[in-house]
Amino acid sequence: MMRTAVEISLYPLDADFIPAVKGFIERLNAYPELQITTNAMSTQIAGEHVRLFEILGMETAASFSEAGRKVFVMKVLGGSAP
């Protein structure tokens, strides 16, 4: 099993950006297989590579389906130790 870590930031292009960011983080926290650390600028997510990107695919799509345009910025660290 390969573990991967992702640092992700969500930038809603809307003056009322807090609900979109909070909703995204809350949805990520619903997955017990992920390790989540959130700070003022980004969220760090670690987990098994395939599952991590499966979840990110679903949850970024859910964010994009909401009203307003959004930008995600990610950094990916592959092959991290378990």
Short mmCIF file of C-alpha atoms in Angstrom, two decimals:
data_model
loop_
_atom_site.label_atom_id
_atom_site.label_comp_id
_atom_site.label_asym_id
_atom_site.label_seq_id
_atom_site.Cartn_x
_atom_site.Cartn_y
_atom_site.Cartn_z
CA MET A 1 0.00 0.00 0.00
CA MET A 2 1.39 3.38 -1.00
CA ARG A 3 0.56 6.33 1.22
CA THR A 4 0.30 9.82 -0.16
CA ALA A 5 -0.02 13.23 1.45
CA VAL A 6 -1.81 16.16 -0.18
CA GLU A 7 -1.87 19.80 0.88
CA ILE A 8 -4.99 21.38 -0.59
CA SER A 9 -6.48 24.86 -0.48
CA LEU A 10 -9.92 25.86 -1.72
CA TYR A 11 -10.44 29.38 -3.04
CA PRO A 12 -14.10 30.12 -3.78
CA LEU A 13 -14.33 33.10 -6.13
CA ASP A 14 -17.09 34.63 -4.02
CA ALA A 15 -17.20 37.18 -1.22
CA ASP A 16 -19.04 34.65 0.98
CA PHE A 17 -16.32 31.98 0.80
CA ILE A 18 -16.38 30.55 4.33
CA PRO A 19 -19.38 28.18 3.93
CA ALA A 20 -17.83 26.51 0.86
CA VAL A 21 -14.48 25.98 2.61
CA LYS A 22 -16.07 24.72 5.84
CA GLY A 23 -18.33 22.35 3.91
CA PHE A 24 -15.42 20.86 1.98
CA ILE A 25 -13.38 20.30 5.16
CA GLU A 26 -16.37 18.80 6.99
CA ARG A 27 -16.94 16.34 4.14
CA LEU A 28 -13.28 15.30 4.20
CA ASN A 29 -13.46 14.72 7.96
CA ALA A 30 -16.25 12.20 7.38
CA TYR A 31 -13.74 9.69 5.98
CA PRO A 32 -12.11 7.82 8.89
CA GLU A 33 -9.39 6.37 6.63
CA LEU A 34 -7.91 9.83 6.03
CA GLN A 35 -5.69 11.77 8.41
CA ILE A 36 -6.70 15.44 8.23
CA THR A 37 -4.89 18.49 9.60
CA THR A 38 -6.34 21.93 8.92
CA ASN A 39 -4.75 25.33 9.41
CA ALA A 40 -5.59 28.88 8.32
CA MET A 41 -4.16 28.44 4.80
CA SER A 42 -4.64 24.80 3.81
CA THR A 43 -5.67 21.29 4.72
CA GLN A 44 -3.22 18.41 4.82
CA ILE A 45 -4.68 15.02 3.96
CA ALA A 46 -2.86 11.69 4.20
CA GLY A 47 -4.04 8.24 3.26
CA GLU A 48 -3.72 5.32 0.90
CA HIS A 49 -2.99 6.78 -2.55
CA VAL A 50 -5.84 5.31 -4.61
CA ARG A 51 -8.49 5.90 -1.95
CA LEU A 52 -7.23 9.44 -1.24
CA PHE A 53 -7.60 10.46 -4.88
CA GLU A 54 -10.96 8.68 -5.17
CA ILE A 55 -12.22 10.79 -2.26
CA LEU A 56 -10.67 14.00 -3.60
CA GLY A 57 -12.31 13.36 -6.97
CA MET A 58 -15.74 12.97 -5.36
CA GLU A 59 -15.40 15.89 -2.97
CA THR A 60 -13.90 18.39 -5.42
CA ALA A 61 -16.71 17.49 -7.85
CA ALA A 62 -19.25 18.09 -5.05
CA SER A 63 -17.70 21.52 -4.42
CA PHE A 64 -17.74 22.38 -8.14
CA SER A 65 -21.42 21.38 -8.34
CA GLU A 66 -22.32 24.06 -5.79
CA ALA A 67 -23.08 27.61 -6.88
CA GLY A 68 -20.15 29.84 -7.75
CA ARG A 69 -16.73 29.23 -9.24
CA LYS A 70 -13.94 27.71 -7.17
CA VAL A 71 -10.21 27.05 -7.47
CA PHE A 72 -8.34 24.19 -5.76
CA VAL A 73 -4.57 24.34 -5.33
CA MET A 74 -2.81 21.08 -4.38
CA LYS A 75 0.67 19.89 -3.55
CA VAL A 76 1.19 16.12 -3.59
CA LEU A 77 3.85 14.15 -1.71
CA GLY A 78 4.00 10.55 -2.88
CA GLY A 79 5.44 7.47 -1.28
CA SER A 80 5.26 8.65 2.32
CA ALA A 81 5.74 6.12 5.10
CA PRO A 82 2.61 4.62 6.66
#
